[in-house]
Each structure stands twice: as structure tokens, then as C-alpha cells.
GROMACS .gro file of C-alpha atoms in nm:
model
  391
    1MET     CA    1  -1.978  12.253   7.223
    2PHE     CA    2  -1.803  12.150   6.899
    3TYR     CA    3  -1.619  11.868   7.071
    4ARG     CA    4  -1.933  11.740   7.242
    5VAL     CA    5  -2.115  11.723   6.909
    6TYR     CA    6  -1.812  11.555   6.752
    7ILE     CA    7  -1.801  11.285   7.019
    8ALA     CA    8  -2.178  11.235   7.005
    9VAL     CA    9  -2.162  11.173   6.629
   10LEU     CA   10  -1.866  10.937   6.672
   11ALA     CA   11  -2.046  10.750   6.950
   12LEU     CA   12  -2.348  10.692   6.726
   13ALA     CA   13  -2.124  10.575   6.440
   14HIS     CA   14  -1.932  10.352   6.681
   15LEU     CA   15  -2.253  10.191   6.807
   16LEU     CA   16  -2.392  10.131   6.458
   17ALA     CA   17  -2.061   9.986   6.336
   18LEU     CA   18  -2.015   9.737   6.621
   19PRO     CA   19  -2.172   9.437   6.437
   20LEU     CA   20  -1.948   9.498   6.135
   21ILE     CA   21  -1.642   9.546   6.358
   22ALA     CA   22  -1.724   9.218   6.532
   23LEU     CA   23  -1.718   9.043   6.194
   24TRP     CA   24  -1.388   9.205   6.094
   25ARG     CA   25  -1.232   9.064   6.410
   26PHE     CA   26  -1.232   8.722   6.243
   27LYS     CA   27  -0.968   8.849   5.998
   28PRO     CA   28  -0.615   8.771   6.126
   29LYS     CA   29  -0.503   9.125   6.048
   30TYR     CA   30  -0.758   9.275   6.290
   31ARG     CA   31  -0.807   8.991   6.538
   32HIS     CA   32  -0.647   9.169   6.832
   33SER     CA   33  -0.650   9.537   6.736
   34LEU     CA   34  -1.025   9.578   6.683
   35GLY     CA   35  -1.115   9.413   7.012
   36ALA     CA   36  -0.874   9.639   7.196
   37ARG     CA   37  -0.960   9.961   7.016
   38PHE     CA   38  -1.337   9.936   6.979
   39PHE     CA   39  -1.434   9.703   7.263
   40ALA     CA   40  -1.169   9.823   7.513
   41LYS     CA   41  -1.033   9.472   7.561
   42GLY     CA   42  -0.723   9.481   7.782
   43HIS     CA   43  -0.729   9.861   7.808
   44ALA     CA   44  -0.652   9.890   8.181
   45LEU     CA   45  -0.321  10.060   8.262
   46SER     CA   46  -0.068   9.902   8.496
   47PHE     CA   47   0.059  10.234   8.632
   48LYS     CA   48   0.008  10.606   8.587
   49PRO     CA   49   0.230  10.737   8.306
   50THR     CA   50   0.424  11.062   8.305
   51LEU     CA   51   0.472  11.055   7.929
   52TRP     CA   52   0.235  10.922   7.663
   53PHE     CA   53   0.376  10.839   7.320
   54HIS     CA   54   0.150  10.737   7.032
   55ALA     CA   55   0.269  10.579   6.706
   56CYS     CA   56   0.057  10.423   6.435
   57SER     CA   57   0.243  10.121   6.305
   58PHE     CA   58   0.571   9.930   6.284
   59GLY     CA   59   0.782  10.206   6.128
   60GLU     CA   60   0.664  10.478   6.366
   61VAL     CA   61   0.717  10.258   6.671
   62LYS     CA   62   1.066  10.174   6.547
   63SER     CA   63   1.147  10.542   6.498
   64LEU     CA   64   1.060  10.616   6.862
   65GLU     CA   65   1.312  10.368   7.006
   66PRO     CA   66   1.611  10.608   7.036
   67LEU     CA   67   1.386  10.879   7.182
   68LEU     CA   68   1.229  10.652   7.442
   69ALA     CA   69   1.577  10.535   7.539
   70LEU     CA   70   1.643  10.888   7.671
   71PHE     CA   71   1.374  10.835   7.937
   72PRO     CA   72   1.500  10.515   8.107
   73ASN     CA   73   1.326  10.563   8.442
   74THR     CA   74   1.017  10.756   8.334
   75PRO     CA   75   0.672  10.588   8.346
   76ILE     CA   76   0.558  10.576   7.983
   77LEU     CA   77   0.239  10.475   7.804
   78LEU     CA   78   0.311  10.370   7.444
   79THR     CA   79   0.001  10.327   7.225
   80THR     CA   80  -0.025  10.198   6.871
   81THR     CA   81  -0.300  10.162   6.613
   82THR     CA   82  -0.203   9.854   6.413
   83GLN     CA   83  -0.128   9.496   6.505
   84THR     CA   84   0.223   9.511   6.357
   85GLY     CA   85   0.297   9.825   6.557
   86TYR     CA   86   0.168   9.669   6.877
   87THR     CA   87   0.364   9.347   6.824
   88LEU     CA   88   0.690   9.537   6.777
   89ALA     CA   89   0.624   9.763   7.076
   90TYR     CA   90   0.527   9.472   7.300
   91ASN     CA   91   0.827   9.261   7.201
   92THR     CA   92   1.063   9.555   7.245
   93TYR     CA   93   0.939   9.667   7.587
   94ALA     CA   94   0.797   9.347   7.736
   95HIS     CA   95   1.070   9.341   8.002
   96ASN     CA   96   1.082   9.717   8.060
   97ALA     CA   97   0.911   9.799   8.389
   98TYR     CA   98   0.866  10.164   8.291
   99VAL     CA   99   0.695  10.119   7.952
  100GLN     CA  100   0.344   9.980   7.912
  101VAL     CA  101   0.210   9.910   7.564
  102ARG     CA  102  -0.155   9.936   7.469
  103TYR     CA  103  -0.365   9.970   7.155
  104LEU     CA  104  -0.504  10.321   7.121
  105LEU     CA  105  -0.866  10.325   7.233
  106PHE     CA  106  -1.114  10.465   6.983
  107GLU     CA  107  -1.199  10.826   7.064
  108THR     CA  108  -1.535  10.746   7.220
  109LEU     CA  109  -1.362  10.518   7.474
  110LEU     CA  110  -1.066  10.736   7.571
  111TRP     CA  111  -1.244  10.846   7.890
  112LEU     CA  112  -1.163  10.501   8.031
  113TRP     CA  113  -0.801  10.614   8.073
  114ARG     CA  114  -0.874  10.954   8.223
  115LYS     CA  115  -0.848  10.847   8.589
  116ASP     CA  116  -0.500  10.706   8.525
  117LEU     CA  117  -0.362  11.010   8.342
  118ASP     CA  118  -0.364  11.262   8.626
  119GLN     CA  119   0.017  11.255   8.640
  120LEU     CA  120   0.064  11.300   8.265
  121GLN     CA  121   0.314  11.574   8.174
  122SER     CA  122   0.346  11.532   7.796
  123LEU     CA  123   0.155  11.368   7.514
  124VAL     CA  124   0.371  11.298   7.208
  125VAL     CA  125   0.200  11.192   6.883
  126THR     CA  126   0.392  11.090   6.570
  127GLU     CA  127   0.354  11.175   6.202
  128ALA     CA  128  -0.008  11.205   6.079
  129GLU     CA  129  -0.198  11.047   6.370
  130LEU     CA  130  -0.436  11.341   6.404
  131TRP     CA  131  -0.689  11.207   6.655
  132LEU     CA  132  -0.877  11.503   6.802
  133GLY     CA  133  -0.990  11.307   7.108
  134VAL     CA  134  -0.632  11.218   7.199
  135PHE     CA  135  -0.515  11.580   7.199
  136VAL     CA  136  -0.826  11.698   7.383
  137LEU     CA  137  -0.770  11.438   7.654
  138GLY     CA  138  -0.405  11.539   7.684
  139LYS     CA  139  -0.498  11.904   7.734
  140LYS     CA  140  -0.774  11.818   7.983
  141MET     CA  141  -0.514  11.636   8.191
  142GLY     CA  142  -0.293  11.946   8.189
  143ALA     CA  143  -0.026  11.788   7.971
  144GLN     CA  144   0.190  11.947   7.708
  145THR     CA  145   0.092  11.818   7.363
  146LEU     CA  146   0.338  11.762   7.080
  147LEU     CA  147   0.314  11.636   6.724
  148ILE     CA  148   0.655  11.508   6.608
  149ASN     CA  149   0.780  11.375   6.275
  150ALA     CA  150   0.475  11.555   6.139
  151ARG     CA  151   0.396  11.525   5.771
  152ILE     CA  152   0.118  11.607   5.526
  153SER     CA  153   0.177  11.452   5.185
  154LYS     CA  154   0.102  11.628   4.858
  155ARG     CA  155  -0.159  11.364   4.780
  156SER     CA  156  -0.344  11.389   5.111
  157TYR     CA  157  -0.321  11.767   5.158
  158PRO     CA  158  -0.633  11.848   4.947
  159ARG     CA  159  -0.838  11.609   5.162
  160TYR     CA  160  -0.713  11.774   5.479
  161HIS     CA  161  -0.779  12.119   5.336
  162ARG     CA  162  -1.145  12.038   5.272
  163PHE     CA  163  -1.182  12.004   5.648
  164LYS     CA  164  -0.960  12.299   5.735
  165ALA     CA  165  -1.193  12.425   6.010
  166PHE     CA  166  -1.180  12.088   6.186
  167TYR     CA  167  -0.799  12.070   6.171
  168ALA     CA  168  -0.766  12.430   6.284
  169TYR     CA  169  -0.963  12.332   6.594
  170LEU     CA  170  -0.748  12.019   6.639
  171PHE     CA  171  -0.424  12.215   6.608
  172SER     CA  172  -0.548  12.456   6.875
  173LYS     CA  173  -0.499  12.161   7.110
  174VAL     CA  174  -0.138  12.100   6.998
  175ASP     CA  175   0.130  12.301   7.175
  176ARG     CA  176   0.430  12.221   6.959
  177ILE     CA  177   0.474  12.072   6.613
  178TYR     CA  178   0.800  11.936   6.471
  179ALA     CA  179   0.764  11.876   6.097
  180GLN     CA  180   0.981  11.657   5.875
  181SER     CA  181   1.035  11.931   5.616
  182MET     CA  182   0.961  12.295   5.541
  183LEU     CA  183   0.696  12.188   5.290
  184ASP     CA  184   0.523  11.979   5.556
  185LEU     CA  185   0.536  12.272   5.796
  186GLU     CA  186   0.388  12.509   5.539
  187ARG     CA  187   0.098  12.269   5.478
  188LEU     CA  188   0.041  12.233   5.852
  189TYR     CA  189   0.038  12.612   5.894
  190ALA     CA  190  -0.215  12.638   5.610
  191LEU     CA  191  -0.439  12.396   5.802
  192GLY     CA  192  -0.425  12.609   6.117
  193ALA     CA  193  -0.116  12.487   6.303
  194ARG     CA  194   0.025  12.745   6.541
  195THR     CA  195   0.376  12.678   6.672
  196GLY     CA  196   0.603  12.472   6.450
  197ALA     CA  197   0.963  12.396   6.365
  198ILE     CA  198   1.167  12.163   6.146
  199PHE     CA  199   1.328  11.862   6.311
  200PRO     CA  200   1.526  11.582   6.142
  201ASN     CA  201   1.319  11.272   6.083
  202LEU     CA  202   1.344  11.042   6.385
  203LYS     CA  203   1.427  10.748   6.161
  204LEU     CA  204   1.767  10.908   6.102
  205PHE     CA  205   1.849  10.853   6.468
  206ASN     CA  206   1.778  10.482   6.456
  207PRO     CA  207   2.027  10.318   6.220
  208PRO     CA  208   1.901   9.976   6.112
  209LYS     CA  209   2.065   9.671   6.263
  210HIS     CA  210   2.077   9.320   6.127
  211THR     CA  211   2.060   9.032   6.370
  212ASN     CA  212   2.141   8.742   6.138
  213HIS     CA  213   2.436   8.727   5.901
  214TYR     CA  214   2.301   8.533   5.607
  215PRO     CA  215   2.538   8.414   5.333
  216LYS     CA  216   2.517   8.593   5.001
  217PRO     CA  217   2.413   8.393   4.698
  218PRO     CA  218   2.688   8.327   4.442
  219LYS     CA  219   2.558   8.594   4.202
  220THR     CA  220   2.379   8.930   4.217
  221LEU     CA  221   2.095   8.944   4.472
  222ILE     CA  222   1.787   9.152   4.388
  223LEU     CA  223   1.545   9.213   4.676
  224GLY     CA  224   1.182   9.313   4.620
  225ALA     CA  225   1.108   9.464   4.962
  226SER     CA  226   0.781   9.562   5.134
  227THR     CA  227   0.578   9.481   4.824
  228HIS     CA  228   0.204   9.526   4.779
  229PRO     CA  229  -0.051   9.353   4.551
  230GLY     CA  230   0.061   9.368   4.188
  231GLU     CA  231   0.417   9.464   4.270
  232GLU     CA  232   0.543   9.108   4.316
  233VAL     CA  233   0.431   9.017   3.964
  234LEU     CA  234   0.584   9.337   3.827
  235ILE     CA  235   0.920   9.269   3.995
  236LEU     CA  236   0.919   8.900   3.904
  237GLU     CA  237   0.854   8.971   3.537
  238ALA     CA  238   1.127   9.235   3.527
  239PHE     CA  239   1.364   8.986   3.691
  240LEU     CA  240   1.278   8.705   3.450
  241ALA     CA  241   1.327   8.941   3.156
  242LEU     CA  242   1.692   8.977   3.258
  243GLN     CA  243   1.754   8.614   3.166
  244SER     CA  244   2.053   8.622   3.397
  245ASP     CA  245   2.189   8.403   3.674
  246ALA     CA  246   2.098   8.661   3.940
  247PHE     CA  247   1.887   8.574   4.244
  248LEU     CA  248   1.557   8.732   4.352
  249CYS     CA  249   1.398   8.757   4.696
  250LEU     CA  250   1.038   8.874   4.737
  251ALA     CA  251   0.934   9.013   5.077
  252PRO     CA  252   0.563   9.109   5.088
  253ARG     CA  253   0.480   9.397   5.319
  254HIS     CA  254   0.200   9.223   5.509
  255PRO     CA  255   0.221   8.870   5.650
  256GLU     CA  256  -0.135   8.783   5.550
  257ARG     CA  257  -0.018   8.801   5.186
  258PHE     CA  258   0.261   8.541   5.217
  259ALA     CA  259   0.030   8.260   5.100
  260GLU     CA  260  -0.105   8.478   4.817
  261VAL     CA  261   0.243   8.546   4.679
  262GLN     CA  262   0.341   8.181   4.716
  263LYS     CA  263   0.034   8.084   4.515
  264MET     CA  264   0.129   8.336   4.245
  265LEU     CA  265   0.478   8.187   4.217
  266ILE     CA  266   0.331   7.837   4.181
  267GLN     CA  267   0.091   7.955   3.913
  268LYS     CA  268   0.387   8.102   3.724
  269GLY     CA  269   0.534   7.750   3.716
  270LEU     CA  270   0.843   7.850   3.912
  271ILE     CA  271   1.047   7.634   4.142
  272PHE     CA  272   1.139   7.853   4.436
  273ASP     CA  273   1.264   7.848   4.795
  274VAL     CA  274   1.064   7.953   5.100
  275PHE     CA  275   1.267   8.134   5.365
  276SER     CA  276   1.088   7.973   5.662
  277GLU     CA  277   1.202   7.634   5.534
  278GLY     CA  278   1.566   7.740   5.534
  279LEU     CA  279   1.780   7.978   5.330
  280THR     CA  280   1.965   7.759   5.081
  281TRP     CA  281   1.991   7.955   4.753
  282ARG     CA  282   1.911   7.631   4.570
  283HIS     CA  283   1.681   7.818   4.333
  284GLN     CA  284   1.694   8.166   4.188
  285VAL     CA  285   1.374   8.288   4.357
  286THR     CA  286   1.311   8.295   4.732
  287LEU     CA  287   0.993   8.401   4.909
  288ILE     CA  288   1.066   8.573   5.240
  289ASP     CA  289   0.769   8.471   5.453
  290ALA     CA  290   0.875   8.630   5.781
  291LEU     CA  291   0.866   8.971   5.949
  292GLY     CA  292   1.159   9.153   6.104
  293VAL     CA  293   1.425   9.012   5.871
  294LEU     CA  294   1.443   9.278   5.599
  295ASN     CA  295   1.752   9.444   5.745
  296ASP     CA  296   1.931   9.110   5.732
  297PHE     CA  297   1.857   9.091   5.360
  298TYR     CA  298   1.931   9.460   5.295
  299ALA     CA  299   2.278   9.384   5.431
  300ILE     CA  300   2.347   9.131   5.153
  301ALA     CA  301   2.133   9.267   4.868
  302ASP     CA  302   2.302   9.423   4.567
  303ILE     CA  303   1.984   9.583   4.432
  304VAL     CA  304   1.670   9.672   4.632
  305ILE     CA  305   1.338   9.735   4.459
  306LEU     CA  306   1.139   9.911   4.729
  307GLY     CA  307   0.765   9.848   4.709
  308GLY     CA  308   0.466  10.062   4.796
  309ALA     CA  309   0.537  10.316   4.524
  310PHE     CA  310   0.451  10.153   4.191
  311ALA     CA  311   0.085  10.217   4.276
  312PRO     CA  312  -0.040  10.523   4.467
  313ILE     CA  313   0.028  10.378   4.812
  314GLY     CA  314   0.290  10.629   4.923
  315GLY     CA  315   0.617  10.438   4.935
  316HIS     CA  316   0.821  10.297   5.222
  317ASN     CA  317   1.126  10.390   5.425
  318PRO     CA  318   1.435  10.413   5.196
  319LEU     CA  319   1.681  10.476   5.480
  320GLU     CA  320   1.723  10.109   5.567
  321PRO     CA  321   1.846   9.986   5.224
  322ALA     CA  322   2.047  10.309   5.184
  323PHE     CA  323   2.222  10.247   5.515
  324PHE     CA  324   2.357   9.921   5.376
  325GLY     CA  325   2.457  10.081   5.045
  326ALA     CA  326   2.228   9.885   4.815
  327LYS     CA  327   2.143  10.014   4.469
  328LEU     CA  328   1.794  10.150   4.525
  329ILE     CA  329   1.502  10.150   4.281
  330SER     CA  330   1.145  10.247   4.365
  331GLY     CA  331   0.827  10.369   4.203
  332MET     CA  332   0.716  10.727   4.151
  333HIS     CA  333   0.449  10.735   4.424
  334ILE     CA  334   0.663  10.824   4.726
  335PHE     CA  335   0.438  11.100   4.858
  336ASN     CA  336   0.440  10.962   5.215
  337GLN     CA  337   0.818  10.933   5.220
  338GLU     CA  338   0.935  11.249   5.043
  339ALA     CA  339   1.123  11.374   5.349
  340LEU     CA  340   1.305  11.043   5.391
  341PHE     CA  341   1.399  11.019   5.023
  342SER     CA  342   1.543  11.370   5.049
  343CYS     CA  343   1.795  11.228   5.298
  344VAL     CA  344   1.909  10.959   5.050
  345GLN     CA  345   2.164  10.999   4.776
  346ASN     CA  346   2.169  10.790   4.458
  347TYR     CA  347   1.826  10.635   4.409
  348VAL     CA  348   1.618  10.579   4.097
  349LEU     CA  349   1.241  10.628   4.066
  350VAL     CA  350   1.070  10.462   3.772
  351GLU     CA  351   0.727  10.395   3.630
  352PRO     CA  352   0.618  10.028   3.629
  353TYR     CA  353   0.690   9.990   3.257
  354GLN     CA  354   1.045  10.121   3.311
  355LEU     CA  355   1.143   9.868   3.578
  356SER     CA  356   1.278   9.604   3.338
  357GLN     CA  357   1.501   9.861   3.171
  358ALA     CA  358   1.620   9.996   3.507
  359LEU     CA  359   1.719   9.645   3.617
  360ALA     CA  360   1.892   9.575   3.288
  361GLN     CA  361   2.100   9.893   3.331
  362ALA     CA  362   2.158   9.853   3.705
  363GLN     CA  363   2.534   9.865   3.651
  364ASN     CA  364   2.490  10.240   3.593
  365ILE     CA  365   2.316  10.297   3.929
  366LEU     CA  366   2.541  10.414   4.212
  367PRO     CA  367   2.503  10.259   4.560
  368SER     CA  368   2.264  10.458   4.774
  369SER     CA  369   2.376  10.634   5.090
  370ILE     CA  370   2.231  10.853   5.365
  371GLU     CA  371   2.304  11.223   5.405
  372TYR     CA  372   2.280  11.272   5.780
  373GLY     CA  373   2.141  11.598   5.909
  374ASP     CA  374   2.184  11.774   6.240
  375HIS     CA  375   2.145  11.528   6.526
  376ARG     CA  376   1.954  11.693   6.811
  377LEU     CA  377   1.760  11.414   6.972
  378GLU     CA  378   1.849  11.534   7.321
  379THR     CA  379   1.703  11.875   7.232
  380LEU     CA  380   1.371  11.714   7.143
  381ALA     CA  381   1.377  11.513   7.468
  382GLN     CA  382   1.426  11.837   7.661
  383MET     CA  383   1.127  11.994   7.486
  384ILE     CA  384   0.914  11.693   7.579
  385CYS     CA  385   1.006  11.742   7.944
  386LYS     CA  386   0.916  12.111   7.950
  387LYS     CA  387   0.619  12.230   8.150
  388PRO     CA  388   0.279  12.220   7.974
  389ILE     CA  389   0.168  12.528   7.785
  390ASN     CA  390  -0.151  12.687   7.913
  391SER     CA  391  -0.423  12.685   7.647
   0.00000   0.00000   0.00000
């Protein structure tokens, strides 16, 4: 009865929101995802999957790559929520006959897939993608349900706890949970999770690779990576305060902000290079206006200022710059990445007003590195292949 009421309320909200969703589709960021998720555009499956993996965005899709590689001949449905996640998944598996990529249908439309999921053995959901309808559908199809790389940040936990009864019901539909840390597992248990264990973060099993070997500039290279609104100005001002002959690259997190950051640099009266026009190091500042190239720049950066943490956004993956041994600086708001930062040695977290000083004293910062944990990816793959648990 609870689930029927839940779906009825969602269906009404879905119907009322359709005009607004239709307007949002004109934004480049949502042009494809909203049509697929809320209007079921292109939802039809090409074959019946045995395994269903769901990941939200770019980072989660990337983290699944080594796990999916352990199922080379298994029919797989890989769903994503965001456009960046879908683009990566599609480009990665476009020529793989066993993996089909789709946007995740909104919960009121999931029934459209039911007829094609009668051979489903396991549903595997990553991190904090707690969609009740997805787990309910998985259990209705007789599949084992797993939540992997699970996390509940300190900042979001109070919000989850206010709806503890709802999440207790949701977790009753999840057979196995693999959390990123003991603290995450304790929070999940407090919300009603049943069976859980600690498993190393999947991103540890997917060492970053760089595809282009760009030349280093003649002096120190500082990289402002995955930056959000306000962070580019903060990093630029800290860089200019150095009054040195170092070089700075700015790589905004979202492509729709490339033009915005370029406009900011012009307004500052700077002469700068734009990566898409060629990497020349003619000027001290370069705007990286492309996706998928950060690892190439991590490989040559001396200092990385990792964005997403100077405002309460939650931070971004520190493993990639640490893998290449860059000196790593980030903000204090890393609540979404606490488990990943715990795997990194030698990083510095600062408040916005401390960034200039941190850069000025960067010679005292040791190169970052990764402390690898126990690698048991095959063990997780075996758990995914186990028979479903009867609810």
C-alpha cells in the first residue's frame, strides 16, 4: 500500500511538472536527459539484460569500468542520470554488443522496462542513488539488489534522518550494501539498512590514464580543476598575488560554464590562451574548455587546486591528481569525498581566505600519493553473480 501511494503522489507531481520540464529541455545541460527520463524518449531496450548497473554521473560511471570488465559476455543494462554520465557511458560502450546504455527512467515510468527485465539476476546501484522505484522493480523481477560504493555524507545525513521511515522501507528492498567507510555504514544502519559491509572505493580500482602527453610549461604549473562558480575568481586572485612566472590552467567542472569563465578572464583584463585553440603556453593563464582532458593536465601539473570544496558543494575526486603525485590543495567542504580523501596522503585543506598563503608556501607541501587498500574486485563480482535473496 505504501508503495502504491508513493507512486500515485509521484505520478501527480510528474504530470503537473511536465510543462516546466519541457521548458528546461531547452537548456543544453538537460536537452537530452530530461526527454529520456521524463518523456521516455529512446527508452526501449535492445536486449534483455542479466545485470543492471546504475550510476549517476561521470565519476560513478568511470568507477564502474573495471567492475563491468569482469563481465565481458554478460548482457548488461547501464543506466545514468546525468548527461555527462550518459555521454561517457555511451562513448565507452558504443561498440560493446553486451552493454546497452540508457538514461534512468523516472520512477513513474519504470514499468516500461518491466517486460524486458524477466531475465534480470542482479541490480547494482552506486553511491547515493536511492531511488525506491528502482529497487522495488528489481525485487519484483526476482533479482538480487545491491548498493555499492554507498555513502551518506555528514552534511546530508540529517536530511536523510528526517525521512528515516521512508529509507527504512527502501533499504528493506536492498539485499546487500557495500559502504565506502565504517562511518558511512553506521549512518546507513541508523537509517534502517540491514546487511552491510565495508568495501574499498571502486575508484581505487580504476587508476587514471592520460591519453595525450602535453608538454610542460617552462615554469611551475598550477591547475584549478573541476571548479564551480566563484572558485575560478578565488584561484585566479591567489595566483596573481604570487607575482611569479608560474602558469595557471583553469578547468571548470561543467562545460556550460566555459563561456562564463572566459568572460570573467576578459573582464579581468587578462590576455590568456584557450585550450581548444591549441596549447601553446604563450601566456601565463590558460582556460581548459574541454571535457575528458583533466588527467592529461594532472600528469604535468605541479600544484592542483581541486574545486568543489571552497563552497559547500562536497568536493571532487582527489585520487586522480594524487595518482600523478601533484601537490594537492582543496577547500574544507569535502563531505561527499571523505572516504576518497582518506585514501590520499599529503594534501592540504584550506579556507578561501587561506588559499593565497597556501600557494605562496607551496614549497612546503609534499607531493600527494594514494594509499591503496585491499583489492578484492573479483570478490565483489562474485557477490553480484550470487542467487537473489528472497525478501
